[in-house]
Amino acid sequence: MRLVPNSLHDEVAATLREQIFDGSLAPGSFVDEIALCERLSISRTPLREALKVLTAEGLLRHEPRRGCFVNEVTERDLDEIFPVIALLEGRCAYEAARNASDAELQELDALHERLVRHAKAKRINDYYATNHIIHEAIIKLADNKWLAQVIGDLRKILKLARLQQLHAPGRLEQSLSEHLAVFAALKARDSEGADAAMRTHLTRQREALREVARQQKSRVMS
């Protein structure tokens, strides 16, 4: 594929970012600059600028005299990130409860109806997709660009981990209940309640991920 010169390093960064997220560039893998330059038909300069962008985002790490590698997310990273993102998304829910119009709440209602249908049908991939749309909608309703920016950066790191918390026993039903609690607070214009419900939702996500990790470890050892 041939990339156009306009904002070339941004386009290269976007291409590599997508390859990291879809697993084409696996966690821990070496970023082969020569091979990438040949495959993308670009010079080293825009590639290295793109690598700087992805390193700043935390998706890559640079090792002196060795080059760049795709970052790996550890359990400690998850323990440190989830409390922060819970606080930030909780604040988004707080501000969304104050800002959302009746029409915007109706749109959220339709999304939650879709979420309920996916949960009842056990369509986990569709549930994940709708869940993501709902979180993004609440962030947008908060109308705070700084919150949105920091959450976006943290979510990129979480995406590296390819998290599957809905596979924990009972988690799908629990997640749906948590989402409905957040939405009930938003409809009631209860800022404090929306904040608390969102923080609970993110905290329980982390708990579910620990359970999934324990199950995977048990299967490997058995």
Coordinates of C-alpha atoms in Angstrom, one line a residue:
M1 CA 0.0 0.0 0.0
R2 CA 1.2 3.5 -0.9
L3 CA 0.7 6.4 1.6
V4 CA 0.3 9.9 0.4
P5 CA 2.8 12.6 1.5
N6 CA 0.3 14.8 3.4
S7 CA 0.8 14.3 7.2
L8 CA 2.7 11.2 6.3
H9 CA 4.0 10.3 9.7
D10 CA 0.4 10.6 11.1
E11 CA -0.8 8.2 8.5
V12 CA 2.0 5.8 9.3
A13 CA 1.3 6.1 13.0
A14 CA -2.4 5.3 12.4
T15 CA -1.5 2.3 10.2
L16 CA 0.9 0.9 12.9
R17 CA -1.6 1.7 15.7
E18 CA -4.3 -0.4 13.9
Q19 CA -1.8 -3.3 13.4
I20 CA -0.9 -3.2 17.1
F21 CA -4.6 -3.3 18.1
D22 CA -5.6 -6.1 15.7
G23 CA -2.6 -8.2 16.8
S24 CA -0.6 -8.1 13.5
L25 CA 2.1 -6.5 15.6
A26 CA 2.0 -8.7 18.7
P27 CA 2.8 -7.5 22.3
G28 CA 6.6 -7.8 22.8
S29 CA 7.4 -8.0 19.1
F30 CA 10.2 -6.1 17.5
V31 CA 9.3 -3.3 15.1
D32 CA 11.4 -4.0 12.0
E33 CA 12.0 -0.5 10.5
I34 CA 13.6 -1.8 7.2
A35 CA 10.7 -4.2 6.5
L36 CA 8.1 -1.5 7.3
C37 CA 9.7 1.0 5.1
E38 CA 9.6 -1.5 2.2
R39 CA 6.1 -2.6 2.9
L40 CA 4.7 0.9 3.2
S41 CA 6.9 2.4 0.5
I42 CA 8.2 5.2 2.8
S43 CA 11.5 6.5 3.9
R44 CA 12.9 6.1 7.5
T45 CA 12.1 9.7 8.5
P46 CA 8.3 9.6 8.6
L47 CA 8.5 6.1 10.1
R48 CA 10.7 7.2 12.9
E49 CA 8.4 10.2 13.5
A50 CA 5.5 7.8 13.7
L51 CA 7.4 5.6 16.1
K52 CA 8.0 8.6 18.4
V53 CA 4.2 9.2 18.4
L54 CA 3.4 5.6 19.3
T55 CA 6.1 5.6 22.0
A56 CA 4.7 8.7 23.5
E57 CA 1.2 7.1 23.6
G58 CA 2.7 4.1 25.4
L59 CA 2.0 1.6 22.6
L60 CA 5.7 1.1 21.9
R61 CA 8.9 1.2 24.0
H62 CA 12.3 2.2 22.7
E63 CA 15.3 0.3 23.9
P64 CA 18.7 1.9 23.3
R65 CA 20.8 0.2 20.6
R66 CA 18.0 -2.3 20.0
G67 CA 15.1 -0.4 18.6
C68 CA 11.3 -0.3 19.2
F69 CA 9.1 -3.1 20.6
V70 CA 5.4 -3.3 21.0
N71 CA 4.6 -2.7 24.7
E72 CA 3.2 -5.5 26.9
V73 CA 0.6 -4.6 29.5
T74 CA 1.2 -6.2 32.9
E75 CA -1.1 -7.0 35.8
R76 CA 0.5 -4.1 37.7
D77 CA -0.2 -1.8 34.8
L78 CA -3.9 -2.8 35.0
D79 CA -3.9 -2.3 38.7
E80 CA -2.6 1.2 38.3
I81 CA -4.7 2.2 35.3
F82 CA -8.2 1.1 36.3
P83 CA -8.5 3.2 39.5
V84 CA -7.4 6.3 37.4
I85 CA -9.8 5.6 34.5
A86 CA -12.6 4.8 37.0
L87 CA -12.2 8.3 38.5
L88 CA -12.0 10.0 35.1
E89 CA -15.0 8.2 33.6
G90 CA -16.9 8.7 36.8
R91 CA -16.4 12.4 36.4
C92 CA -17.6 12.1 32.8
A93 CA -20.8 10.5 34.1
Y94 CA -21.1 13.3 36.7
E95 CA -20.9 16.0 34.1
A96 CA -23.1 14.1 31.6
A97 CA -25.9 14.0 34.1
R98 CA -25.8 17.8 34.3
N99 CA -25.3 18.4 30.6
A100 CA -27.4 15.8 28.7
S101 CA -30.5 17.0 26.9
D102 CA -33.7 15.0 26.9
A103 CA -33.1 14.1 23.2
E104 CA -29.5 12.9 24.0
L105 CA -30.9 10.7 26.9
Q106 CA -33.4 9.2 24.4
E107 CA -30.5 8.3 22.2
L108 CA -28.7 6.7 25.1
D109 CA -32.0 4.8 26.0
A110 CA -32.0 3.2 22.5
L111 CA -28.3 2.2 23.0
H112 CA -29.2 0.6 26.3
E113 CA -32.1 -1.3 24.8
R114 CA -29.6 -2.7 22.2
L115 CA -27.2 -3.6 25.1
V116 CA -30.0 -5.5 26.8
R117 CA -30.9 -7.5 23.7
H118 CA -27.2 -8.4 23.1
A119 CA -26.8 -9.5 26.8
K120 CA -30.0 -11.7 26.7
A121 CA -28.8 -13.3 23.5
K122 CA -25.3 -13.8 24.9
R123 CA -23.8 -12.0 21.9
I124 CA -20.6 -10.9 23.6
N125 CA -18.9 -9.3 20.6
D126 CA -22.0 -7.2 19.9
Y127 CA -22.3 -6.4 23.6
Y128 CA -18.6 -5.2 23.6
A129 CA -19.2 -3.0 20.6
T130 CA -22.4 -1.4 22.0
N131 CA -20.7 -1.0 25.4
H132 CA -17.9 0.9 23.7
I133 CA -20.4 3.2 22.0
I134 CA -22.2 4.0 25.3
H135 CA -18.9 4.8 27.1
E136 CA -17.9 7.1 24.2
A137 CA -21.4 8.8 24.2
I138 CA -21.1 9.5 27.9
I139 CA -17.6 11.0 27.5
K140 CA -19.0 13.2 24.7
L141 CA -21.9 14.3 26.8
A142 CA -19.5 15.4 29.5
D143 CA -18.2 18.0 27.0
N144 CA -14.8 18.2 28.7
K145 CA -11.9 17.9 26.1
W146 CA -9.3 17.3 28.8
L147 CA -11.2 14.3 30.3
A148 CA -11.7 12.9 26.8
Q149 CA -8.1 13.3 25.9
V150 CA -6.7 11.5 29.0
I151 CA -9.3 8.8 28.9
G152 CA -8.5 8.2 25.2
D153 CA -4.8 7.8 26.0
L154 CA -5.4 5.4 28.8
R155 CA -7.9 3.3 26.7
K156 CA -5.2 2.9 24.0
I157 CA -3.0 1.2 26.6
L158 CA -5.9 -1.0 27.8
K159 CA -6.6 -2.0 24.3
L160 CA -3.1 -3.4 24.1
A161 CA -4.1 -6.0 26.7
R162 CA -6.9 -7.3 24.5
L163 CA -9.1 -7.6 27.6
Q164 CA -11.9 -10.2 27.8
Q165 CA -13.6 -9.5 31.1
L166 CA -17.0 -10.5 30.0
H167 CA -15.9 -14.2 29.9
A168 CA -15.7 -14.3 33.7
P169 CA -18.7 -16.3 35.1
G170 CA -21.7 -14.0 35.6
R171 CA -19.9 -10.9 34.3
L172 CA -22.1 -10.3 31.3
E173 CA -25.2 -10.0 33.5
Q174 CA -23.3 -8.0 36.2
S175 CA -22.0 -5.6 33.5
L176 CA -25.5 -5.0 32.2
S177 CA -26.8 -4.3 35.6
E178 CA -24.0 -1.8 36.2
H179 CA -24.7 0.0 32.9
L180 CA -28.4 0.3 33.7
A181 CA -27.5 1.8 37.1
V182 CA -25.4 4.4 35.4
F183 CA -28.1 5.2 33.0
A184 CA -30.8 5.4 35.7
A185 CA -28.7 8.0 37.5
L186 CA -28.2 10.0 34.2
K187 CA -32.0 10.0 33.6
A188 CA -32.5 11.2 37.2
R189 CA -30.0 14.0 36.7
D190 CA -28.2 12.5 39.7
S191 CA -24.6 13.6 39.1
E192 CA -23.2 12.0 42.3
G193 CA -25.0 8.8 41.7
A194 CA -23.8 8.6 38.1
D195 CA -20.3 9.2 39.2
A196 CA -20.4 6.5 41.8
A197 CA -22.2 4.0 39.5
M198 CA -19.6 4.5 36.8
R199 CA -16.7 4.1 39.2
T200 CA -18.3 0.9 40.5
H201 CA -18.6 -0.4 36.9
L202 CA -14.9 0.2 36.1
T203 CA -13.8 -1.2 39.4
R204 CA -15.8 -4.4 38.8
Q205 CA -14.3 -4.7 35.4
R206 CA -10.9 -5.0 36.9
E207 CA -12.1 -7.6 39.4
A208 CA -13.5 -9.6 36.6
L209 CA -10.2 -9.4 34.7
R210 CA -8.4 -10.8 37.7
E211 CA -10.8 -13.7 37.8
V212 CA -10.3 -14.4 34.1
A213 CA -6.5 -14.3 34.7
R214 CA -6.8 -16.7 37.6
Q215 CA -8.9 -19.1 35.4
Q216 CA -6.3 -19.0 32.6
K217 CA -3.5 -19.6 35.0
S218 CA -5.3 -22.6 36.5
R219 CA -5.9 -24.1 33.1
V220 CA -2.2 -23.8 32.1
M221 CA -1.1 -25.4 35.4
S222 CA -3.6 -28.2 35.3

